[in-house]
Amino acid sequence: MKTVLCIGGSDPSGGAGIQIDIPTVYAHGLVPLTAITALTSQNSEGVYDFLIPEPQNVRFQLEVLDKDYNIDAVKIGMLGNADNVKLVTTFIRDSGIKHVIIDPVFKSTTGFNLLDDEGILLLKEELLQSATVVTPNLNEAQYLTQTEIKNVEDMKNASKLIIDFKIDSVVIKGGHLPGDKSTDVVYDGIDFSLIEGKRINSDLRGTGCMYASSLACNLANGINLYESAKNAKGFVEKMIKNGHQVGNGSRQVTSFKE
Ligand code: PLP
């Protein structure tokens, strides 16, 4: 059995974070392992607060898993603060895990900060260097590169800037592009590949988490980056169709059957 370690925050409403990473990994036939970096208080209407466990606790969660399991891929989502960024960076450097997928989570859709300022700086300057692939959406790519991204050409330029952080490869997701297409840009430092999709307007939570977890599963299965990115986009498109309004706010996935 292959394993994917998901490092990230708990979303008690089940729409995002670890609670959506787990069923995503099972849906791909792999075994999810998890390390919880933050306990958020949130519902379908927004994030209200979060608590970060002591660093030694987060570190211990990672260490005991690494001791016991062969970890095929790691997916990193919400980290919350600089302490978590530091210890996750050390863990990744020491662990030698082959596939390291980083979803650079800075803010919730409703605008709540999910990583403090020092954490953002450390993520950019240290953690990203350990990534095999980083998966920003348009907002996160703009934030990382301090450029304005309005079209695919801008996405390509931003990909080059992101690769300059010494990352192997980057996928910028075009879900928030204007127009009726949502094109993802895959860049491995040499070639660009575009993955076209139709714009699906949905206020579904957790699409970024599902995408990165699906990508991690595909890469863990030995599939190349382009095919993995295509499969992950396809998976999220299917899950969007499984979204329903359960709480009073945004929709969430209610079934992981493809
Ligand atoms: N909560 C957790 C634990 C997350 O990991 C994320 C995103 O990665 C969010 C909230 C934000 O989700 P959304 O972008 O759907 O608001």
PDB file of C-alpha atoms and ligand atoms in Angstrom:
ATOM      1  CA  MET A   1       0.000   0.000   0.000  1.00  0.00           C
ATOM      2  CA  LYS A   2       1.216   3.498  -0.795  1.00  0.00           C
ATOM      3  CA  THR A   3       0.895   6.293   1.733  1.00  0.00           C
ATOM      4  CA  VAL A   4       0.430  10.054   1.464  1.00  0.00           C
ATOM      5  CA  LEU A   5       1.204  12.169   4.505  1.00  0.00           C
ATOM      6  CA  CYS A   6      -1.088  15.209   4.706  1.00  0.00           C
ATOM      7  CA  ILE A   7       0.268  17.989   6.908  1.00  0.00           C
ATOM      8  CA  GLY A   8      -2.304  20.697   7.535  1.00  0.00           C
ATOM      9  CA  GLY A   9      -5.131  22.181   9.536  1.00  0.00           C
ATOM     10  CA  SER A  10      -8.329  20.632  10.820  1.00  0.00           C
ATOM     11  CA  ASP A  11     -11.583  21.998   9.399  1.00  0.00           C
ATOM     12  CA  PRO A  12     -14.325  20.735  11.733  1.00  0.00           C
ATOM     13  CA  SER A  13     -17.007  21.444   9.133  1.00  0.00           C
ATOM     14  CA  GLY A  14     -15.393  18.944   6.761  1.00  0.00           C
ATOM     15  CA  GLY A  15     -15.172  21.252   3.768  1.00  0.00           C
ATOM     16  CA  ALA A  16     -11.416  21.796   3.616  1.00  0.00           C
ATOM     17  CA  GLY A  17      -8.116  20.906   5.251  1.00  0.00           C
ATOM     18  CA  ILE A  18      -7.287  17.503   6.685  1.00  0.00           C
ATOM     19  CA  GLN A  19     -10.953  16.456   6.741  1.00  0.00           C
ATOM     20  CA  ILE A  20     -11.065  16.629   2.951  1.00  0.00           C
ATOM     21  CA  ASP A  21      -7.521  15.371   2.383  1.00  0.00           C
ATOM     22  CA  ILE A  22      -8.332  12.038   4.059  1.00  0.00           C
ATOM     23  CA  PRO A  23     -11.275  11.003   1.822  1.00  0.00           C
ATOM     24  CA  THR A  24      -9.424  12.315  -1.249  1.00  0.00           C
ATOM     25  CA  VAL A  25      -6.477  10.014  -0.572  1.00  0.00           C
ATOM     26  CA  TYR A  26      -8.781   7.033   0.091  1.00  0.00           C
ATOM     27  CA  ALA A  27     -10.658   7.811  -3.136  1.00  0.00           C
ATOM     28  CA  HIS A  28      -7.370   7.289  -4.997  1.00  0.00           C
ATOM     29  CA  GLY A  29      -6.770   3.933  -3.315  1.00  0.00           C
ATOM     30  CA  LEU A  30      -3.875   5.124  -1.144  1.00  0.00           C
ATOM     31  CA  VAL A  31      -3.549   5.338   2.631  1.00  0.00           C
ATOM     32  CA  PRO A  32      -3.719   8.796   4.239  1.00  0.00           C
ATOM     33  CA  LEU A  33      -1.446   9.638   7.168  1.00  0.00           C
ATOM     34  CA  THR A  34      -1.997  13.010   8.837  1.00  0.00           C
ATOM     35  CA  ALA A  35      -0.242  15.546  11.023  1.00  0.00           C
ATOM     36  CA  ILE A  36      -2.463  18.349  12.341  1.00  0.00           C
ATOM     37  CA  THR A  37      -0.786  21.736  12.442  1.00  0.00           C
ATOM     38  CA  ALA A  38      -3.778  23.842  13.506  1.00  0.00           C
ATOM     39  CA  LEU A  39      -7.228  23.344  14.990  1.00  0.00           C
ATOM     40  CA  THR A  40      -9.470  25.844  13.249  1.00  0.00           C
ATOM     41  CA  SER A  41     -12.921  26.906  14.366  1.00  0.00           C
ATOM     42  CA  GLN A  42     -14.863  27.293  11.152  1.00  0.00           C
ATOM     43  CA  ASN A  43     -18.128  26.486   9.456  1.00  0.00           C
ATOM     44  CA  SER A  44     -19.476  26.861   5.942  1.00  0.00           C
ATOM     45  CA  GLU A  45     -19.617  30.626   6.417  1.00  0.00           C
ATOM     46  CA  GLY A  46     -15.988  31.225   7.332  1.00  0.00           C
ATOM     47  CA  VAL A  47     -12.961  30.698   9.554  1.00  0.00           C
ATOM     48  CA  TYR A  48     -13.219  32.361  12.987  1.00  0.00           C
ATOM     49  CA  ASP A  49     -10.123  31.300  14.887  1.00  0.00           C
ATOM     50  CA  PHE A  50      -7.443  28.647  15.188  1.00  0.00           C
ATOM     51  CA  LEU A  51      -5.181  27.140  17.807  1.00  0.00           C
ATOM     52  CA  ILE A  52      -1.695  25.837  17.007  1.00  0.00           C
ATOM     53  CA  PRO A  53      -0.420  22.841  18.986  1.00  0.00           C
ATOM     54  CA  GLU A  54       2.965  23.137  20.708  1.00  0.00           C
ATOM     55  CA  PRO A  55       5.856  22.664  18.230  1.00  0.00           C
ATOM     56  CA  GLN A  56       7.051  19.518  20.017  1.00  0.00           C
ATOM     57  CA  ASN A  57       3.602  17.996  19.500  1.00  0.00           C
ATOM     58  CA  VAL A  58       3.533  18.671  15.759  1.00  0.00           C
ATOM     59  CA  ARG A  59       7.129  17.473  15.449  1.00  0.00           C
ATOM     60  CA  PHE A  60       6.286  14.269  17.347  1.00  0.00           C
ATOM     61  CA  GLN A  61       3.269  13.559  15.126  1.00  0.00           C
ATOM     62  CA  LEU A  62       5.610  13.663  12.124  1.00  0.00           C
ATOM     63  CA  GLU A  63       8.451  11.709  13.720  1.00  0.00           C
ATOM     64  CA  VAL A  64       6.394   8.728  14.838  1.00  0.00           C
ATOM     65  CA  LEU A  65       4.740   8.402  11.431  1.00  0.00           C
ATOM     66  CA  ASP A  66       8.072   8.614   9.636  1.00  0.00           C
ATOM     67  CA  LYS A  67       9.550   5.966  11.936  1.00  0.00           C
ATOM     68  CA  ASP A  68       6.775   3.499  11.217  1.00  0.00           C
ATOM     69  CA  TYR A  69       5.716   4.035   7.598  1.00  0.00           C
ATOM     70  CA  ASN A  70       7.287   4.319   4.215  1.00  0.00           C
ATOM     71  CA  ILE A  71       5.893   7.684   3.106  1.00  0.00           C
ATOM     72  CA  ASP A  72       5.490   7.894  -0.671  1.00  0.00           C
ATOM     73  CA  ALA A  73       4.404  11.541  -0.886  1.00  0.00           C
ATOM     74  CA  VAL A  74       3.734  14.440   1.441  1.00  0.00           C
ATOM     75  CA  LYS A  75       1.129  17.144   0.901  1.00  0.00           C
ATOM     76  CA  ILE A  76       1.489  20.333   2.908  1.00  0.00           C
ATOM     77  CA  GLY A  77      -1.455  22.691   3.396  1.00  0.00           C
ATOM     78  CA  MET A  78      -2.252  25.152   6.199  1.00  0.00           C
ATOM     79  CA  LEU A  79       0.673  25.712   8.581  1.00  0.00           C
ATOM     80  CA  GLY A  80      -0.625  28.638  10.662  1.00  0.00           C
ATOM     81  CA  ASN A  81       2.600  30.055  12.039  1.00  0.00           C
ATOM     82  CA  ALA A  82       6.377  30.343  11.645  1.00  0.00           C
ATOM     83  CA  ASP A  83       7.127  27.584  14.188  1.00  0.00           C
ATOM     84  CA  ASN A  84       5.233  25.091  12.066  1.00  0.00           C
ATOM     85  CA  VAL A  85       6.951  26.273   8.883  1.00  0.00           C
ATOM     86  CA  LYS A  86      10.358  25.825  10.565  1.00  0.00           C
ATOM     87  CA  LEU A  87       9.743  22.354  11.919  1.00  0.00           C
ATOM     88  CA  VAL A  88       8.048  21.113   8.746  1.00  0.00           C
ATOM     89  CA  THR A  89      11.025  22.429   6.726  1.00  0.00           C
ATOM     90  CA  THR A  90      13.429  20.483   8.953  1.00  0.00           C
ATOM     91  CA  PHE A  91      11.257  17.356   8.759  1.00  0.00           C
ATOM     92  CA  ILE A  92      11.050  17.465   4.971  1.00  0.00           C
ATOM     93  CA  ARG A  93      14.794  18.053   4.582  1.00  0.00           C
ATOM     94  CA  ASP A  94      15.628  15.148   6.904  1.00  0.00           C
ATOM     95  CA  SER A  95      12.979  12.700   5.727  1.00  0.00           C
ATOM     96  CA  GLY A  96      14.051  12.330   2.093  1.00  0.00           C
ATOM     97  CA  ILE A  97      10.419  11.837   0.957  1.00  0.00           C
ATOM     98  CA  LYS A  98      10.443  11.737  -2.848  1.00  0.00           C
ATOM     99  CA  HIS A  99       7.340  13.782  -3.670  1.00  0.00           C
ATOM    100  CA  VAL A 100       6.741  16.994  -1.717  1.00  0.00           C
ATOM    101  CA  ILE A 101       3.602  18.865  -2.764  1.00  0.00           C
ATOM    102  CA  ILE A 102       3.133  22.280  -1.212  1.00  0.00           C
ATOM    103  CA  ASP A 103      -0.201  24.081  -1.395  1.00  0.00           C
ATOM    104  CA  PRO A 104       0.777  27.591  -0.261  1.00  0.00           C
ATOM    105  CA  VAL A 105      -2.205  28.381   1.959  1.00  0.00           C
ATOM    106  CA  PHE A 106      -2.155  32.010   3.097  1.00  0.00           C
ATOM    107  CA  LYS A 107      -5.807  33.023   3.480  1.00  0.00           C
ATOM    108  CA  SER A 108      -9.257  31.452   3.503  1.00  0.00           C
ATOM    109  CA  THR A 109     -11.648  32.418   0.707  1.00  0.00           C
ATOM    110  CA  THR A 110     -13.387  34.662   3.231  1.00  0.00           C
ATOM    111  CA  GLY A 111     -10.103  36.508   3.894  1.00  0.00           C
ATOM    112  CA  PHE A 112      -9.034  35.004   7.232  1.00  0.00           C
ATOM    113  CA  ASN A 113      -5.221  34.746   7.577  1.00  0.00           C
ATOM    114  CA  LEU A 114      -4.163  31.098   7.786  1.00  0.00           C
ATOM    115  CA  LEU A 115      -0.403  31.798   8.050  1.00  0.00           C
ATOM    116  CA  ASP A 116       1.281  34.609  10.005  1.00  0.00           C
ATOM    117  CA  ASP A 117       3.661  37.109   8.332  1.00  0.00           C
ATOM    118  CA  GLU A 118       6.863  35.516   9.632  1.00  0.00           C
ATOM    119  CA  GLY A 119       5.548  32.140   8.460  1.00  0.00           C
ATOM    120  CA  ILE A 120       4.941  33.511   4.949  1.00  0.00           C
ATOM    121  CA  LEU A 121       8.507  34.810   4.804  1.00  0.00           C
ATOM    122  CA  LEU A 122       9.962  31.480   5.962  1.00  0.00           C
ATOM    123  CA  LEU A 123       7.736  29.545   3.596  1.00  0.00           C
ATOM    124  CA  LYS A 124       9.032  31.621   0.687  1.00  0.00           C
ATOM    125  CA  GLU A 125      12.670  31.607   1.744  1.00  0.00           C
ATOM    126  CA  GLU A 126      13.071  28.090   3.132  1.00  0.00           C
ATOM    127  CA  LEU A 127      10.196  25.608   2.897  1.00  0.00           C
ATOM    128  CA  LEU A 128       9.494  26.120  -0.806  1.00  0.00           C
ATOM    129  CA  GLN A 129      13.037  25.033  -1.639  1.00  0.00           C
ATOM    130  CA  SER A 130      12.129  21.547  -0.448  1.00  0.00           C
ATOM    131  CA  ALA A 131       9.103  21.304  -2.733  1.00  0.00           C
ATOM    132  CA  THR A 132       8.983  19.061  -5.739  1.00  0.00           C
ATOM    133  CA  VAL A 133       5.851  20.884  -6.824  1.00  0.00           C
ATOM    134  CA  VAL A 134       3.996  23.918  -5.514  1.00  0.00           C
ATOM    135  CA  THR A 135       0.332  24.461  -6.407  1.00  0.00           C
ATOM    136  CA  PRO A 136      -0.749  28.095  -5.986  1.00  0.00           C
ATOM    137  CA  ASN A 137      -4.070  29.432  -7.220  1.00  0.00           C
ATOM    138  CA  LEU A 138      -4.025  32.814  -8.955  1.00  0.00           C
ATOM    139  CA  ASN A 139      -4.210  34.809  -5.720  1.00  0.00           C
ATOM    140  CA  GLU A 140      -1.433  32.804  -4.093  1.00  0.00           C
ATOM    141  CA  ALA A 141       0.744  33.075  -7.222  1.00  0.00           C
ATOM    142  CA  GLN A 142       0.222  36.853  -7.257  1.00  0.00           C
ATOM    143  CA  TYR A 143       1.134  36.999  -3.615  1.00  0.00           C
ATOM    144  CA  LEU A 144       4.266  34.862  -4.072  1.00  0.00           C
ATOM    145  CA  THR A 145       5.521  36.803  -7.085  1.00  0.00           C
ATOM    146  CA  GLN A 146       4.151  40.277  -6.332  1.00  0.00           C
ATOM    147  CA  THR A 147       2.909  40.430  -9.927  1.00  0.00           C
ATOM    148  CA  GLU A 148      -0.547  40.944 -11.357  1.00  0.00           C
ATOM    149  CA  ILE A 149      -1.904  37.849 -13.128  1.00  0.00           C
ATOM    150  CA  LYS A 150      -4.718  38.376 -15.623  1.00  0.00           C
ATOM    151  CA  ASN A 151      -4.109  35.769 -18.311  1.00  0.00           C
ATOM    152  CA  VAL A 152      -2.163  32.654 -19.266  1.00  0.00           C
ATOM    153  CA  GLU A 153       0.869  34.693 -20.362  1.00  0.00           C
ATOM    154  CA  ASP A 154       1.025  36.299 -16.902  1.00  0.00           C
ATOM    155  CA  MET A 155       0.702  32.825 -15.367  1.00  0.00           C
ATOM    156  CA  LYS A 156       3.689  31.614 -17.389  1.00  0.00           C
ATOM    157  CA  ASN A 157       5.774  34.578 -16.253  1.00  0.00           C
ATOM    158  CA  ALA A 158       4.757  33.996 -12.637  1.00  0.00           C
ATOM    159  CA  SER A 159       5.708  30.291 -12.984  1.00  0.00           C
ATOM    160  CA  LYS A 160       9.219  31.307 -13.970  1.00  0.00           C
ATOM    161  CA  LEU A 161       9.486  33.600 -10.955  1.00  0.00           C
ATOM    162  CA  ILE A 162       8.227  30.843  -8.649  1.00  0.00           C
ATOM    163  CA  ILE A 163      10.756  28.349 -10.052  1.00  0.00           C
ATOM    164  CA  ASP A 164      13.407  30.900  -9.063  1.00  0.00           C
ATOM    165  CA  PHE A 165      12.607  30.045  -5.433  1.00  0.00           C
ATOM    166  CA  LYS A 166      14.548  26.821  -6.299  1.00  0.00           C
ATOM    167  CA  ILE A 167      11.457  24.633  -6.661  1.00  0.00           C
ATOM    168  CA  ASP A 168      11.470  21.694  -9.101  1.00  0.00           C
ATOM    169  CA  SER A 169       8.098  22.490 -10.652  1.00  0.00           C
ATOM    170  CA  VAL A 170       4.965  24.557 -10.297  1.00  0.00           C
ATOM    171  CA  VAL A 171       1.319  24.270 -11.250  1.00  0.00           C
ATOM    172  CA  ILE A 172      -0.591  27.551 -11.242  1.00  0.00           C
ATOM    173  CA  LYS A 173      -4.304  26.825 -11.161  1.00  0.00           C
ATOM    174  CA  GLY A 174      -6.420  29.007 -13.379  1.00  0.00           C
ATOM    175  CA  GLY A 175      -9.753  28.470 -11.636  1.00  0.00           C
ATOM    176  CA  HIS A 176     -10.077  32.190 -10.943  1.00  0.00           C
ATOM    177  CA  LEU A 177      -9.165  33.422 -14.459  1.00  0.00           C
ATOM    178  CA  PRO A 178     -11.667  35.736 -16.121  1.00  0.00           C
ATOM    179  CA  GLY A 179     -13.540  34.273 -19.119  1.00  0.00           C
ATOM    180  CA  ASP A 180     -15.098  30.871 -19.731  1.00  0.00           C
ATOM    181  CA  LYS A 181     -11.905  28.778 -19.542  1.00  0.00           C
ATOM    182  CA  SER A 182      -9.919  27.697 -16.540  1.00  0.00           C
ATOM    183  CA  THR A 183      -6.420  26.897 -17.780  1.00  0.00           C
ATOM    184  CA  ASP A 184      -3.772  25.464 -15.452  1.00  0.00           C
ATOM    185  CA  VAL A 185      -0.116  26.137 -16.248  1.00  0.00           C
ATOM    186  CA  VAL A 186       2.387  23.362 -15.489  1.00  0.00           C
ATOM    187  CA  TYR A 187       6.053  24.370 -15.577  1.00  0.00           C
ATOM    188  CA  ASP A 188       8.985  22.091 -14.764  1.00  0.00           C
ATOM    189  CA  GLY A 189      11.682  24.718 -15.259  1.00  0.00           C
ATOM    190  CA  ILE A 190      12.122  23.710 -18.917  1.00  0.00           C
ATOM    191  CA  ASP A 191       8.747  23.276 -20.628  1.00  0.00           C
ATOM    192  CA  PHE A 192       5.303  24.765 -20.134  1.00  0.00           C
ATOM    193  CA  SER A 193       2.193  22.619 -20.517  1.00  0.00           C
ATOM    194  CA  LEU A 194      -1.315  23.996 -20.453  1.00  0.00           C
ATOM    195  CA  ILE A 195      -4.249  22.030 -19.121  1.00  0.00           C
ATOM    196  CA  GLU A 196      -7.510  23.484 -20.294  1.00  0.00           C
ATOM    197  CA  GLY A 197     -10.756  23.138 -18.473  1.00  0.00           C
ATOM    198  CA  LYS A 198     -14.171  24.738 -18.619  1.00  0.00           C
ATOM    199  CA  ARG A 199     -14.968  27.338 -16.023  1.00  0.00           C
ATOM    200  CA  ILE A 200     -17.293  25.784 -13.480  1.00  0.00           C
ATOM    201  CA  ASN A 201     -18.781  28.414 -11.253  1.00  0.00           C
ATOM    202  CA  SER A 202     -19.178  26.941  -7.814  1.00  0.00           C
ATOM    203  CA  ASP A 203     -18.700  28.244  -4.338  1.00  0.00           C
ATOM    204  CA  LEU A 204     -17.305  24.899  -3.252  1.00  0.00           C
ATOM    205  CA  ARG A 205     -14.818  24.907  -0.380  1.00  0.00           C
ATOM    206  CA  GLY A 206     -11.714  22.752  -0.299  1.00  0.00           C
ATOM    207  CA  THR A 207     -10.936  22.579  -4.019  1.00  0.00           C
ATOM    208  CA  GLY A 208      -7.298  23.618  -3.438  1.00  0.00           C
ATOM    209  CA  CYS A 209      -6.831  20.962  -0.734  1.00  0.00           C
ATOM    210  CA  MET A 210      -8.418  18.239  -2.883  1.00  0.00           C
ATOM    211  CA  TYR A 211      -6.341  19.242  -5.895  1.00  0.00           C
ATOM    212  CA  ALA A 212      -3.016  19.046  -4.034  1.00  0.00           C
ATOM    213  CA  SER A 213      -3.946  15.753  -2.336  1.00  0.00           C
ATOM    214  CA  SER A 214      -5.019  14.229  -5.645  1.00  0.00           C
ATOM    215  CA  LEU A 215      -1.784  15.419  -7.267  1.00  0.00           C
ATOM    216  CA  ALA A 216       0.196  13.856  -4.397  1.00  0.00           C
ATOM    217  CA  CYS A 217      -1.591  10.508  -4.902  1.00  0.00           C
ATOM    218  CA  ASN A 218      -0.935  10.533  -8.645  1.00  0.00           C
ATOM    219  CA  LEU A 219       2.743  11.386  -8.166  1.00  0.00           C
ATOM    220  CA  ALA A 220       3.045   8.707  -5.446  1.00  0.00           C
ATOM    221  CA  ASN A 221       1.722   6.235  -8.028  1.00  0.00           C
ATOM    222  CA  GLY A 222       4.652   7.076 -10.298  1.00  0.00           C
ATOM    223  CA  ILE A 223       2.609   9.096 -12.823  1.00  0.00           C
ATOM    224  CA  ASN A 224       4.470  11.986 -14.443  1.00  0.00           C
ATOM    225  CA  LEU A 225       3.751  15.581 -13.437  1.00  0.00           C
ATOM    226  CA  TYR A 226       1.683  16.570 -16.481  1.00  0.00           C
ATOM    227  CA  GLU A 227      -0.571  13.485 -16.343  1.00  0.00           C
ATOM    228  CA  SER A 228      -0.819  13.835 -12.554  1.00  0.00           C
ATOM    229  CA  ALA A 229      -1.898  17.468 -12.905  1.00  0.00           C
ATOM    230  CA  LYS A 230      -4.465  16.485 -15.553  1.00  0.00           C
ATOM    231  CA  ASN A 231      -5.856  13.717 -13.361  1.00  0.00           C
ATOM    232  CA  ALA A 232      -6.003  16.010 -10.322  1.00  0.00           C
ATOM    233  CA  LYS A 233      -7.917  18.653 -12.295  1.00  0.00           C
ATOM    234  CA  GLY A 234     -10.311  15.968 -13.547  1.00  0.00           C
ATOM    235  CA  PHE A 235     -10.834  14.680 -10.010  1.00  0.00           C
ATOM    236  CA  VAL A 236     -11.671  18.144  -8.661  1.00  0.00           C
ATOM    237  CA  GLU A 237     -14.065  18.791 -11.578  1.00  0.00           C
ATOM    238  CA  LYS A 238     -15.926  15.590 -10.668  1.00  0.00           C
ATOM    239  CA  MET A 239     -16.019  16.489  -6.977  1.00  0.00           C
ATOM    240  CA  ILE A 240     -17.429  19.938  -7.782  1.00  0.00           C
ATOM    241  CA  LYS A 241     -20.455  18.077  -9.151  1.00  0.00           C
ATOM    242  CA  ASN A 242     -20.731  16.299  -5.787  1.00  0.00           C
ATOM    243  CA  GLY A 243     -20.966  19.616  -3.918  1.00  0.00           C
ATOM    244  CA  HIS A 244     -24.054  20.575  -1.954  1.00  0.00           C
ATOM    245  CA  GLN A 245     -25.050  23.329   0.404  1.00  0.00           C
ATOM    246  CA  VAL A 246     -25.238  21.600   3.769  1.00  0.00           C
ATOM    247  CA  GLY A 247     -24.624  24.542   6.125  1.00  0.00           C
ATOM    248  CA  ASN A 248     -25.788  28.126   5.612  1.00  0.00           C
ATOM    249  CA  GLY A 249     -22.726  29.197   3.618  1.00  0.00           C
ATOM    250  CA  SER A 250     -20.661  27.718   0.822  1.00  0.00           C
ATOM    251  CA  ARG A 251     -21.093  24.255  -0.658  1.00  0.00           C
ATOM    252  CA  GLN A 252     -19.027  21.228   0.307  1.00  0.00           C
ATOM    253  CA  VAL A 253     -18.365  17.780  -1.145  1.00  0.00           C
ATOM    254  CA  THR A 254     -20.878  15.228   0.123  1.00  0.00           C
ATOM    255  CA  SER A 255     -19.679  12.147  -1.757  1.00  0.00           C
ATOM    256  CA  PHE A 256     -16.271  11.059  -3.029  1.00  0.00           C
ATOM    257  CA  LYS A 257     -17.647   8.616  -5.597  1.00  0.00           C
ATOM    258  CA  GLU A 258     -16.324   9.588  -9.039  1.00  0.00           C
TER     259      GLU A 258
HETATM  260  N1  PLP B   1      -9.151  25.695   6.658  1.00  0.00           N
HETATM  261  C1  PLP B   1      -8.169  24.876   6.425  1.00  0.00           C
HETATM  262  C2  PLP B   1      -7.735  23.937   7.511  1.00  0.00           C
HETATM  263  C3  PLP B   1      -7.536  24.886   5.179  1.00  0.00           C
HETATM  264  O1  PLP B   1      -6.525  24.065   4.918  1.00  0.00           O
HETATM  265  C4  PLP B   1      -7.986  25.782   4.174  1.00  0.00           C
HETATM  266  C5  PLP B   1      -7.375  25.843   2.862  1.00  0.00           C
HETATM  267  O2  PLP B   1      -6.423  25.183   2.532  1.00  0.00           O
HETATM  268  C6  PLP B   1      -9.020  26.624   4.478  1.00  0.00           C
HETATM  269  C7  PLP B   1      -9.571  26.557   5.723  1.00  0.00           C
HETATM  270  C8  PLP B   1      -9.534  27.614   3.497  1.00  0.00           C
HETATM  271  O3  PLP B   1     -10.422  27.008   2.680  1.00  0.00           O
HETATM  272  P1  PLP B   1     -11.218  27.925   1.660  1.00  0.00           P
HETATM  273  O4  PLP B   1     -10.203  28.399   0.678  1.00  0.00           O
HETATM  274  O5  PLP B   1     -12.183  26.985   1.054  1.00  0.00           O
HETATM  275  O6  PLP B   1     -11.810  29.045   2.445  1.00  0.00           O
END
